[in-house]
PDB file of C-alpha atoms in Angstrom:
ATOM      1  CA  UNK A   1      20.905   2.016  21.748  1.00 43.00           C
ATOM      2  CA  UNK A   2      21.263   5.723  22.150  1.00 44.00           C
ATOM      3  CA  UNK A   3      19.732   7.794  25.093  1.00 44.00           C
ATOM      4  CA  UNK A   4      16.201   8.876  24.796  1.00 45.00           C
ATOM      5  CA  UNK A   5      15.806  12.650  24.605  1.00 44.00           C
ATOM      6  CA  UNK A   6      13.415  14.602  26.799  1.00 43.00           C
ATOM      7  CA  UNK A   7      12.385  16.935  24.196  1.00 48.00           C
ATOM      8  CA  UNK A   8       9.445  15.692  22.003  1.00 50.00           C
ATOM      9  CA  UNK A   9      10.473  16.414  18.432  1.00 51.00           C
ATOM     10  CA  UNK A  10       8.014  17.226  15.582  1.00 58.00           C
ATOM     11  CA  UNK A  11       7.707  14.791  12.554  1.00 53.00           C
ATOM     12  CA  UNK A  12       9.425  17.505  10.472  1.00 51.00           C
ATOM     13  CA  UNK A  13      12.393  17.255  12.885  1.00 55.00           C
ATOM     14  CA  UNK A  14      12.834  13.702  12.480  1.00 71.00           C
ATOM     15  CA  UNK A  15      15.286  13.518   9.476  1.00 84.00           C
ATOM     16  CA  UNK A  16      16.646  10.543   8.341  1.00 94.00           C
ATOM     17  CA  UNK A  17      17.362   8.585   4.986  1.00 96.00           C
ATOM     18  CA  UNK A  18      14.730   6.116   3.965  1.00 97.00           C
ATOM     19  CA  UNK A  19      16.918   3.278   3.313  1.00 97.00           C
ATOM     20  CA  UNK A  20      19.711   1.533   5.264  1.00 96.00           C
ATOM     21  CA  UNK A  21      22.510   2.305   2.729  1.00 96.00           C
ATOM     22  CA  UNK A  22      23.652   5.878   3.245  1.00 96.00           C
ATOM     23  CA  UNK A  23      24.315   6.260  -0.599  1.00 97.00           C
ATOM     24  CA  UNK A  24      22.388   4.907  -3.598  1.00 97.00           C
ATOM     25  CA  UNK A  25      24.250   2.292  -5.643  1.00 97.00           C
ATOM     26  CA  UNK A  26      25.095   2.757  -9.279  1.00 97.00           C
ATOM     27  CA  UNK A  27      22.269   2.369 -11.582  1.00 97.00           C
ATOM     28  CA  UNK A  28      19.866   2.995  -8.919  1.00 98.00           C
ATOM     29  CA  UNK A  29      16.645   5.069  -9.711  1.00 98.00           C
ATOM     30  CA  UNK A  30      16.143   7.938  -7.394  1.00 98.00           C
ATOM     31  CA  UNK A  31      13.773  10.813  -7.023  1.00 98.00           C
ATOM     32  CA  UNK A  32      15.769  14.266  -7.116  1.00 97.00           C
ATOM     33  CA  UNK A  33      14.719  17.638  -6.924  1.00 96.00           C
ATOM     34  CA  UNK A  34      16.430  20.138  -8.964  1.00 95.00           C
ATOM     35  CA  UNK A  35      17.688  22.869  -6.883  1.00 95.00           C
ATOM     36  CA  UNK A  36      19.866  25.051  -8.740  1.00 94.00           C
ATOM     37  CA  UNK A  37      21.662  25.455 -12.302  1.00 90.00           C
ATOM     38  CA  UNK A  38      25.010  26.985 -12.810  1.00 90.00           C
ATOM     39  CA  UNK A  39      26.238  28.965 -15.849  1.00 86.00           C
ATOM     40  CA  UNK A  40      27.344  25.728 -17.550  1.00 85.00           C
ATOM     41  CA  UNK A  41      23.924  24.198 -17.389  1.00 82.00           C
ATOM     42  CA  UNK A  42      25.009  21.839 -14.553  1.00 92.00           C
ATOM     43  CA  UNK A  43      22.408  20.987 -12.144  1.00 94.00           C
ATOM     44  CA  UNK A  44      22.569  20.559  -8.514  1.00 96.00           C
ATOM     45  CA  UNK A  45      19.968  18.302  -6.998  1.00 97.00           C
ATOM     46  CA  UNK A  46      18.729  16.818  -3.791  1.00 97.00           C
ATOM     47  CA  UNK A  47      17.982  13.186  -3.389  1.00 98.00           C
ATOM     48  CA  UNK A  48      14.755  12.865  -1.679  1.00 97.00           C
ATOM     49  CA  UNK A  49      15.154   9.399  -0.499  1.00 97.00           C
ATOM     50  CA  UNK A  50      18.657   9.971   1.028  1.00 97.00           C
ATOM     51  CA  UNK A  51      18.102  12.628   3.402  1.00 95.00           C
ATOM     52  CA  UNK A  52      18.434  15.538   0.710  1.00 95.00           C
ATOM     53  CA  UNK A  53      21.992  14.281  -0.075  1.00 97.00           C
ATOM     54  CA  UNK A  54      23.390  16.459  -3.036  1.00 96.00           C
ATOM     55  CA  UNK A  55      24.065  15.311  -6.350  1.00 97.00           C
ATOM     56  CA  UNK A  56      24.927  16.706  -9.597  1.00 97.00           C
ATOM     57  CA  UNK A  57      23.544  16.215 -13.223  1.00 96.00           C
ATOM     58  CA  UNK A  58      25.512  17.478 -16.153  1.00 94.00           C
ATOM     59  CA  UNK A  59      23.609  19.227 -19.003  1.00 89.00           C
ATOM     60  CA  UNK A  60      24.582  16.312 -21.526  1.00 91.00           C
ATOM     61  CA  UNK A  61      22.759  13.998 -19.154  1.00 93.00           C
ATOM     62  CA  UNK A  62      19.357  15.690 -19.047  1.00 90.00           C
ATOM     63  CA  UNK A  63      17.849  14.582 -22.518  1.00 86.00           C
ATOM     64  CA  UNK A  64      18.760  12.202 -25.394  1.00 82.00           C
ATOM     65  CA  UNK A  65      17.206  14.552 -27.646  1.00 77.00           C
ATOM     66  CA  UNK A  66      18.460  17.738 -28.931  1.00 72.00           C
ATOM     67  CA  UNK A  67      16.458  20.575 -27.243  1.00 66.00           C
ATOM     68  CA  UNK A  68      16.786  24.519 -27.768  1.00 68.00           C
ATOM     69  CA  UNK A  69      16.353  25.110 -23.920  1.00 68.00           C
ATOM     70  CA  UNK A  70      17.035  22.363 -21.571  1.00 68.00           C
ATOM     71  CA  UNK A  71      15.125  24.566 -18.963  1.00 69.00           C
ATOM     72  CA  UNK A  72      11.862  23.439 -20.522  1.00 71.00           C
ATOM     73  CA  UNK A  73      12.642  19.898 -19.646  1.00 76.00           C
ATOM     74  CA  UNK A  74      14.208  20.117 -16.115  1.00 80.00           C
ATOM     75  CA  UNK A  75      13.468  23.397 -14.185  1.00 87.00           C
ATOM     76  CA  UNK A  76      14.582  24.399 -10.682  1.00 90.00           C
ATOM     77  CA  UNK A  77      11.972  23.228  -8.154  1.00 92.00           C
ATOM     78  CA  UNK A  78      11.016  20.120 -10.267  1.00 93.00           C
ATOM     79  CA  UNK A  79      11.205  16.575  -9.017  1.00 95.00           C
ATOM     80  CA  UNK A  80      12.350  13.887 -11.504  1.00 96.00           C
ATOM     81  CA  UNK A  81      13.735  10.321 -11.710  1.00 97.00           C
ATOM     82  CA  UNK A  82      17.298  10.136 -12.309  1.00 97.00           C
ATOM     83  CA  UNK A  83      19.499   7.049 -12.589  1.00 98.00           C
ATOM     84  CA  UNK A  84      23.038   6.961 -10.430  1.00 98.00           C
ATOM     85  CA  UNK A  85      26.098   6.992 -12.740  1.00 98.00           C
ATOM     86  CA  UNK A  86      28.844   7.466 -10.018  1.00 97.00           C
ATOM     87  CA  UNK A  87      28.940   7.460  -6.184  1.00 97.00           C
ATOM     88  CA  UNK A  88      32.064   8.884  -4.159  1.00 95.00           C
ATOM     89  CA  UNK A  89      30.920   8.221  -0.658  1.00 93.00           C
ATOM     90  CA  UNK A  90      34.201   9.314   0.664  1.00 92.00           C
ATOM     91  CA  UNK A  91      33.918  12.767  -0.500  1.00 91.00           C
ATOM     92  CA  UNK A  92      29.979  12.632  -0.820  1.00 91.00           C
ATOM     93  CA  UNK A  93      29.860  13.002  -4.535  1.00 94.00           C
ATOM     94  CA  UNK A  94      26.672  11.699  -6.574  1.00 97.00           C
ATOM     95  CA  UNK A  95      26.657  11.950 -10.244  1.00 98.00           C
ATOM     96  CA  UNK A  96      23.121  11.098 -11.995  1.00 98.00           C
ATOM     97  CA  UNK A  97      21.493  11.144 -15.411  1.00 97.00           C
ATOM     98  CA  UNK A  98      18.066  11.871 -16.375  1.00 95.00           C
ATOM     99  CA  UNK A  99      18.456  10.726 -19.739  1.00 94.00           C
ATOM    100  CA  UNK A 100      19.276   7.114 -19.160  1.00 94.00           C
ATOM    101  CA  UNK A 101      15.709   6.616 -17.323  1.00 95.00           C
ATOM    102  CA  UNK A 102      13.461   4.860 -19.449  1.00 94.00           C
ATOM    103  CA  UNK A 103       9.855   5.993 -19.586  1.00 91.00           C
ATOM    104  CA  UNK A 104       8.773   2.554 -18.357  1.00 92.00           C
ATOM    105  CA  UNK A 105      10.895   2.965 -15.347  1.00 96.00           C
ATOM    106  CA  UNK A 106       9.429   6.232 -14.140  1.00 95.00           C
ATOM    107  CA  UNK A 107       6.330   4.790 -12.547  1.00 95.00           C
ATOM    108  CA  UNK A 108       8.219   1.986 -10.958  1.00 95.00           C
ATOM    109  CA  UNK A 109      10.539   4.373  -9.226  1.00 96.00           C
ATOM    110  CA  UNK A 110       7.777   6.848  -8.252  1.00 96.00           C
ATOM    111  CA  UNK A 111       5.878   4.092  -6.717  1.00 96.00           C
ATOM    112  CA  UNK A 112       8.928   2.689  -4.692  1.00 96.00           C
ATOM    113  CA  UNK A 113       9.454   6.279  -3.585  1.00 97.00           C
ATOM    114  CA  UNK A 114       5.796   6.738  -2.362  1.00 96.00           C
ATOM    115  CA  UNK A 115       5.713   3.452  -0.533  1.00 96.00           C
ATOM    116  CA  UNK A 116       9.245   4.345   1.141  1.00 97.00           C
ATOM    117  CA  UNK A 117       7.867   7.836   2.175  1.00 96.00           C
ATOM    118  CA  UNK A 118       4.709   6.310   3.640  1.00 95.00           C
ATOM    119  CA  UNK A 119       6.988   4.216   5.802  1.00 96.00           C
ATOM    120  CA  UNK A 120       9.104   7.030   6.675  1.00 96.00           C
ATOM    121  CA  UNK A 121       6.225   9.283   7.669  1.00 94.00           C
ATOM    122  CA  UNK A 122       4.855   6.553   9.959  1.00 95.00           C
ATOM    123  CA  UNK A 123       8.097   5.973  11.531  1.00 96.00           C
ATOM    124  CA  UNK A 124       8.873   9.585  11.993  1.00 95.00           C
ATOM    125  CA  UNK A 125       5.264   9.916  13.714  1.00 93.00           C
ATOM    126  CA  UNK A 126       6.316   6.998  15.887  1.00 94.00           C
ATOM    127  CA  UNK A 127       9.525   8.644  16.829  1.00 95.00           C
ATOM    128  CA  UNK A 128       7.805  11.780  17.743  1.00 93.00           C
ATOM    129  CA  UNK A 129       5.459  10.047  20.009  1.00 94.00           C
ATOM    130  CA  UNK A 130       7.782   7.969  21.673  1.00 92.00           C
ATOM    131  CA  UNK A 131      10.595  10.389  22.089  1.00 92.00           C
ATOM    132  CA  UNK A 132      12.836   7.660  20.442  1.00 94.00           C
ATOM    133  CA  UNK A 133      15.250   8.924  17.666  1.00 94.00           C
ATOM    134  CA  UNK A 134      14.007   7.879  14.099  1.00 95.00           C
ATOM    135  CA  UNK A 135      17.398   6.486  13.330  1.00 95.00           C
ATOM    136  CA  UNK A 136      17.382   4.192  16.234  1.00 95.00           C
ATOM    137  CA  UNK A 137      13.819   3.040  15.312  1.00 96.00           C
ATOM    138  CA  UNK A 138      14.964   2.550  11.691  1.00 96.00           C
ATOM    139  CA  UNK A 139      18.202   0.771  12.641  1.00 96.00           C
ATOM    140  CA  UNK A 140      16.592  -1.651  14.964  1.00 96.00           C
ATOM    141  CA  UNK A 141      12.991  -2.240  13.572  1.00 96.00           C
ATOM    142  CA  UNK A 142      12.444  -0.547   9.850  1.00 96.00           C
ATOM    143  CA  UNK A 143      15.597  -1.572   8.134  1.00 96.00           C
ATOM    144  CA  UNK A 144      15.788  -5.196   9.489  1.00 96.00           C
ATOM    145  CA  UNK A 145      12.219  -5.559   8.141  1.00 96.00           C
ATOM    146  CA  UNK A 146      13.219  -4.019   4.815  1.00 96.00           C
ATOM    147  CA  UNK A 147      15.699  -6.835   4.539  1.00 96.00           C
ATOM    148  CA  UNK A 148      13.331  -9.453   5.251  1.00 95.00           C
ATOM    149  CA  UNK A 149      10.390  -8.219   3.080  1.00 95.00           C
ATOM    150  CA  UNK A 150      12.495  -6.328   0.337  1.00 94.00           C
ATOM    151  CA  UNK A 151      10.487  -3.168   1.274  1.00 96.00           C
ATOM    152  CA  UNK A 152       9.225  -1.799   4.545  1.00 95.00           C
ATOM    153  CA  UNK A 153       5.992  -1.171   2.983  1.00 96.00           C
ATOM    154  CA  UNK A 154       5.612  -5.073   2.398  1.00 95.00           C
ATOM    155  CA  UNK A 155       6.267  -5.384   5.914  1.00 95.00           C
ATOM    156  CA  UNK A 156       3.715  -2.909   7.088  1.00 95.00           C
ATOM    157  CA  UNK A 157       1.009  -4.708   4.763  1.00 93.00           C
ATOM    158  CA  UNK A 158       1.922  -8.203   6.598  1.00 92.00           C
ATOM    159  CA  UNK A 159       1.484  -6.360  10.065  1.00 92.00           C
ATOM    160  CA  UNK A 160      -1.844  -4.951   8.953  1.00 88.00           C
ATOM    161  CA  UNK A 161      -2.933  -8.341   7.707  1.00 85.00           C
ATOM    162  CA  UNK A 162      -1.774 -10.546  10.598  1.00 88.00           C
ATOM    163  CA  UNK A 163      -1.948  -7.961  13.635  1.00 87.00           C
ATOM    164  CA  UNK A 164      -0.010  -8.357  16.782  1.00 89.00           C
ATOM    165  CA  UNK A 165       0.555 -11.914  16.233  1.00 91.00           C
ATOM    166  CA  UNK A 166       2.903 -11.257  13.548  1.00 92.00           C
ATOM    167  CA  UNK A 167       5.771 -10.406  16.224  1.00 92.00           C
ATOM    168  CA  UNK A 168       5.568 -14.124  17.654  1.00 92.00           C
ATOM    169  CA  UNK A 169       5.918 -15.360  13.958  1.00 92.00           C
ATOM    170  CA  UNK A 170       8.758 -13.216  13.618  1.00 94.00           C
ATOM    171  CA  UNK A 171      10.570 -14.350  16.946  1.00 92.00           C
ATOM    172  CA  UNK A 172       9.943 -18.005  15.634  1.00 90.00           C
ATOM    173  CA  UNK A 173      11.518 -17.057  12.455  1.00 89.00           C
ATOM    174  CA  UNK A 174      14.402 -14.941  14.234  1.00 87.00           C
ATOM    175  CA  UNK A 175      14.444 -11.993  12.013  1.00 89.00           C
ATOM    176  CA  UNK A 176      17.934 -10.929  11.963  1.00 89.00           C
ATOM    177  CA  UNK A 177      18.934  -7.523  13.856  1.00 91.00           C
ATOM    178  CA  UNK A 178      15.309  -6.950  14.788  1.00 94.00           C
ATOM    179  CA  UNK A 179      15.120  -5.614  18.410  1.00 94.00           C
ATOM    180  CA  UNK A 180      12.004  -7.310  19.642  1.00 94.00           C
ATOM    181  CA  UNK A 181      12.294  -5.676  23.026  1.00 94.00           C
ATOM    182  CA  UNK A 182      11.893  -2.382  21.376  1.00 95.00           C
ATOM    183  CA  UNK A 183       9.498  -3.478  18.834  1.00 94.00           C
ATOM    184  CA  UNK A 184       6.947  -4.725  21.620  1.00 93.00           C
ATOM    185  CA  UNK A 185       7.107  -1.458  23.386  1.00 94.00           C
ATOM    186  CA  UNK A 186       6.096   0.624  20.423  1.00 95.00           C
ATOM    187  CA  UNK A 187       4.074  -1.841  18.687  1.00 94.00           C
ATOM    188  CA  UNK A 188       0.487  -0.736  19.594  1.00 93.00           C
ATOM    189  CA  UNK A 189       1.353   2.827  18.368  1.00 94.00           C
ATOM    190  CA  UNK A 190       2.969   1.509  15.247  1.00 95.00           C
ATOM    191  CA  UNK A 191       0.087  -0.916  14.564  1.00 93.00           C
ATOM    192  CA  UNK A 192      -2.467   2.007  15.274  1.00 91.00           C
ATOM    193  CA  UNK A 193      -0.478   4.175  12.567  1.00 92.00           C
ATOM    194  CA  UNK A 194      -0.238   1.624  10.102  1.00 93.00           C
ATOM    195  CA  UNK A 195      -3.899   0.872  10.348  1.00 88.00           C
ATOM    196  CA  UNK A 196      -4.796   4.651   9.946  1.00 86.00           C
ATOM    197  CA  UNK A 197      -2.495   5.043   6.944  1.00 87.00           C
ATOM    198  CA  UNK A 198      -2.912   1.493   5.087  1.00 86.00           C
ATOM    199  CA  UNK A 199      -6.136   0.286   5.844  1.00 78.00           C
ATOM    200  CA  UNK A 200      -8.041  -0.353   2.493  1.00 76.00           C
ATOM    201  CA  UNK A 201     -11.104   1.582   1.713  1.00 80.00           C
ATOM    202  CA  UNK A 202     -14.353  -0.174   1.856  1.00 86.00           C
ATOM    203  CA  UNK A 203     -15.422  -1.888  -1.525  1.00 89.00           C
ATOM    204  CA  UNK A 204     -18.892  -3.001  -2.561  1.00 93.00           C
ATOM    205  CA  UNK A 205     -19.013  -6.970  -3.281  1.00 94.00           C
ATOM    206  CA  UNK A 206     -21.902  -8.438  -4.930  1.00 94.00           C
ATOM    207  CA  UNK A 207     -23.174 -11.644  -6.730  1.00 95.00           C
ATOM    208  CA  UNK A 208     -26.128 -12.322  -8.638  1.00 96.00           C
ATOM    209  CA  UNK A 209     -28.413 -15.206  -8.464  1.00 95.00           C
ATOM    210  CA  UNK A 210     -31.026 -16.721 -10.743  1.00 95.00           C
ATOM    211  CA  UNK A 211     -33.502 -18.251  -8.325  1.00 95.00           C
ATOM    212  CA  UNK A 212     -36.854 -19.779  -9.678  1.00 94.00           C
ATOM    213  CA  UNK A 213     -39.248 -22.403  -8.077  1.00 93.00           C
ATOM    214  CA  UNK A 214     -42.379 -23.613  -9.892  1.00 91.00           C
ATOM    215  CA  UNK A 215     -44.019 -25.681  -7.331  1.00 90.00           C
ATOM    216  CA  UNK A 216     -47.273 -24.444  -5.414  1.00 87.00           C
ATOM    217  CA  UNK A 217     -45.137 -22.970  -2.835  1.00 88.00           C
ATOM    218  CA  UNK A 218     -42.648 -21.301  -5.273  1.00 90.00           C
ATOM    219  CA  UNK A 219     -43.090 -17.739  -4.211  1.00 92.00           C
ATOM    220  CA  UNK A 220     -42.804 -18.676  -0.639  1.00 92.00           C
ATOM    221  CA  UNK A 221     -40.054 -20.851  -1.003  1.00 92.00           C
ATOM    222  CA  UNK A 222     -38.069 -17.926  -2.863  1.00 94.00           C
ATOM    223  CA  UNK A 223     -38.770 -15.646  -0.160  1.00 93.00           C
ATOM    224  CA  UNK A 224     -37.640 -18.024   2.401  1.00 94.00           C
ATOM    225  CA  UNK A 225     -34.369 -18.609   0.640  1.00 94.00           C
ATOM    226  CA  UNK A 226     -33.583 -15.098   0.349  1.00 93.00           C
ATOM    227  CA  UNK A 227     -34.203 -14.359   4.139  1.00 93.00           C
ATOM    228  CA  UNK A 228     -32.154 -17.410   4.826  1.00 94.00           C
ATOM    229  CA  UNK A 229     -29.327 -15.889   2.556  1.00 94.00           C
ATOM    230  CA  UNK A 230     -29.590 -12.570   4.599  1.00 90.00           C
ATOM    231  CA  UNK A 231     -29.897 -14.319   7.927  1.00 91.00           C
ATOM    232  CA  UNK A 232     -26.562 -15.970   7.482  1.00 90.00           C
ATOM    233  CA  UNK A 233     -24.044 -15.077  10.422  1.00 87.00           C
ATOM    234  CA  UNK A 234     -21.230 -13.373   8.714  1.00 84.00           C
ATOM    235  CA  UNK A 235     -19.477 -11.492  11.933  1.00 84.00           C
ATOM    236  CA  UNK A 236     -19.131  -7.919  11.202  1.00 83.00           C
ATOM    237  CA  UNK A 237     -20.222  -8.274   7.537  1.00 89.00           C
ATOM    238  CA  UNK A 238     -23.684  -7.298   6.875  1.00 90.00           C
ATOM    239  CA  UNK A 239     -25.330  -8.719   3.726  1.00 93.00           C
ATOM    240  CA  UNK A 240     -28.350  -7.231   1.830  1.00 93.00           C
ATOM    241  CA  UNK A 241     -30.423  -9.209  -0.543  1.00 93.00           C
ATOM    242  CA  UNK A 242     -32.640  -7.604  -3.206  1.00 93.00           C
ATOM    243  CA  UNK A 243     -34.438  -8.018  -6.360  1.00 92.00           C
ATOM    244  CA  UNK A 244     -32.628  -6.884  -9.417  1.00 90.00           C
ATOM    245  CA  UNK A 245     -34.604  -8.316 -12.367  1.00 89.00           C
ATOM    246  CA  UNK A 246     -36.904 -11.241 -11.936  1.00 85.00           C
ATOM    247  CA  UNK A 247     -35.877 -13.902 -11.512  1.00 93.00           C
ATOM    248  CA  UNK A 248     -32.471 -12.347 -10.587  1.00 94.00           C
ATOM    249  CA  UNK A 249     -31.496 -11.557  -7.095  1.00 95.00           C
ATOM    250  CA  UNK A 250     -28.419  -9.335  -5.865  1.00 96.00           C
ATOM    251  CA  UNK A 251     -26.471 -10.385  -2.732  1.00 96.00           C
ATOM    252  CA  UNK A 252     -24.068  -7.584  -1.682  1.00 95.00           C
ATOM    253  CA  UNK A 253     -22.038  -5.987   1.130  1.00 94.00           C
ATOM    254  CA  UNK A 254     -19.758  -3.070   1.642  1.00 92.00           C
ATOM    255  CA  UNK A 255     -16.300  -4.165   3.413  1.00 89.00           C
ATOM    256  CA  UNK A 256     -12.687  -3.136   3.428  1.00 81.00           C
ATOM    257  CA  UNK A 257     -11.978  -6.928   3.634  1.00 83.00           C
ATOM    258  CA  UNK A 258     -12.822  -8.337   0.129  1.00 86.00           C
ATOM    259  CA  UNK A 259     -11.867 -11.631   0.888  1.00 86.00           C
ATOM    260  CA  UNK A 260     -14.115 -11.969   3.863  1.00 89.00           C
ATOM    261  CA  UNK A 261     -16.713 -10.503   2.034  1.00 92.00           C
ATOM    262  CA  UNK A 262     -16.645 -12.767  -0.868  1.00 93.00           C
ATOM    263  CA  UNK A 263     -16.773 -15.734   1.654  1.00 93.00           C
ATOM    264  CA  UNK A 264     -19.778 -14.343   3.373  1.00 94.00           C
ATOM    265  CA  UNK A 265     -21.617 -14.098   0.008  1.00 95.00           C
ATOM    266  CA  UNK A 266     -20.620 -17.611  -0.991  1.00 95.00           C
ATOM    267  CA  UNK A 267     -21.935 -18.659   2.409  1.00 94.00           C
ATOM    268  CA  UNK A 268     -25.096 -16.995   1.712  1.00 95.00           C
ATOM    269  CA  UNK A 269     -25.718 -18.532  -1.716  1.00 96.00           C
ATOM    270  CA  UNK A 270     -25.245 -21.983  -0.228  1.00 95.00           C
ATOM    271  CA  UNK A 271     -28.023 -21.094   2.453  1.00 94.00           C
ATOM    272  CA  UNK A 272     -30.417 -20.078  -0.146  1.00 95.00           C
ATOM    273  CA  UNK A 273     -29.663 -23.118  -2.506  1.00 94.00           C
ATOM    274  CA  UNK A 274     -30.296 -25.245   0.532  1.00 93.00           C
ATOM    275  CA  UNK A 275     -33.935 -23.947   0.905  1.00 94.00           C
ATOM    276  CA  UNK A 276     -34.833 -23.361  -2.683  1.00 93.00           C
ATOM    277  CA  UNK A 277     -33.768 -27.006  -3.570  1.00 92.00           C
ATOM    278  CA  UNK A 278     -36.125 -28.589  -0.929  1.00 89.00           C
ATOM    279  CA  UNK A 279     -38.858 -27.421  -3.058  1.00 86.00           C
ATOM    280  CA  UNK A 280     -37.150 -28.749  -6.302  1.00 89.00           C
ATOM    281  CA  UNK A 281     -36.333 -24.978  -7.459  1.00 92.00           C
ATOM    282  CA  UNK A 282     -32.961 -23.928  -8.876  1.00 93.00           C
ATOM    283  CA  UNK A 283     -30.373 -21.398  -7.701  1.00 94.00           C
ATOM    284  CA  UNK A 284     -28.053 -20.517 -10.432  1.00 94.00           C
ATOM    285  CA  UNK A 285     -24.997 -18.057  -9.669  1.00 95.00           C
ATOM    286  CA  UNK A 286     -24.945 -16.007 -12.684  1.00 94.00           C
ATOM    287  CA  UNK A 287     -22.252 -13.541 -11.401  1.00 94.00           C
ATOM    288  CA  UNK A 288     -19.729 -14.905  -8.973  1.00 94.00           C
ATOM    289  CA  UNK A 289     -18.940 -12.857  -5.704  1.00 94.00           C
ATOM    290  CA  UNK A 290     -16.800 -10.049  -6.829  1.00 92.00           C
ATOM    291  CA  UNK A 291     -15.774  -6.446  -6.312  1.00 91.00           C
ATOM    292  CA  UNK A 292     -18.477  -4.081  -7.977  1.00 80.00           C
ATOM    293  CA  UNK A 293     -17.041  -2.088 -10.985  1.00 65.00           C
ATOM    294  CA  UNK A 294     -18.529   1.138  -9.987  1.00 50.00           C
ATOM    295  CA  UNK A 295     -17.696   2.901 -13.475  1.00 40.00           C
ATOM    296  CA  UNK A 296     -19.332   0.149 -15.307  1.00 46.00           C
ATOM    297  CA  UNK A 297     -22.437   0.440 -12.929  1.00 47.00           C
ATOM    298  CA  UNK A 298     -22.580   4.115 -13.550  1.00 44.00           C
ATOM    299  CA  UNK A 299     -22.875   3.582 -17.164  1.00 45.00           C
ATOM    300  CA  UNK A 300     -25.872   1.545 -16.808  1.00 49.00           C
TER     301      UNK A 300
END
């Protein structure tokens, strides 16, 4: 490993390509920024994912359609998705095409770039804090995880879901080229930044029950059933039970962990059923626990 520098670098100073390969592969889709155009209509571009390596797009590769002014399609300063035509890694030449990119491929390429940029940003922040060169972190942590999970973003999501225990799992699996000594040294800081960046926003999850009981103590039993549902121990998830339109009642919660929220509501439903059934009442789930469609609710 390289020597640690004494100077703390800013995130903006931590330059490095996003991926392990120094150059893109032929037919790979890349996001490029149009930097300049010469008098022949040839565009010079920078590849955003490859540490701003320079590429070239001929005017004939801009559009399949005949256009009077190519500048209306591709202007200097704009970012577009382009397909790699040729790569000469020895001389650093990269030829690309904009016209070869299908409309359906644009979103896919943009999503891949956005996820890779997020991974890059987190690792650059980690490098600045730990004073470990970004390239070193990428070589010993990021890129081995890219190989295992197809994308670093997928690895980050796995870290977010599993927590620190994931390191032990990787040790058992023997992830190739992953530097566990370095990973354990920086993991707490890495986990903090991943959690901050990737933690899902809270979602409202709800279920709707039809609760009836016609015995002499029916009203009291319904009340007890709903209290039992609300009193269920669900850890950090707090449940709310409310009347919607009699005889329908709503059990809902807001949580960033949708899976756990659904399990908690299911547990509450079972608690309500056990009480109401004791008085020969019924508890029918008319809407299973699910994420609330906020747009649909607003239209009501």
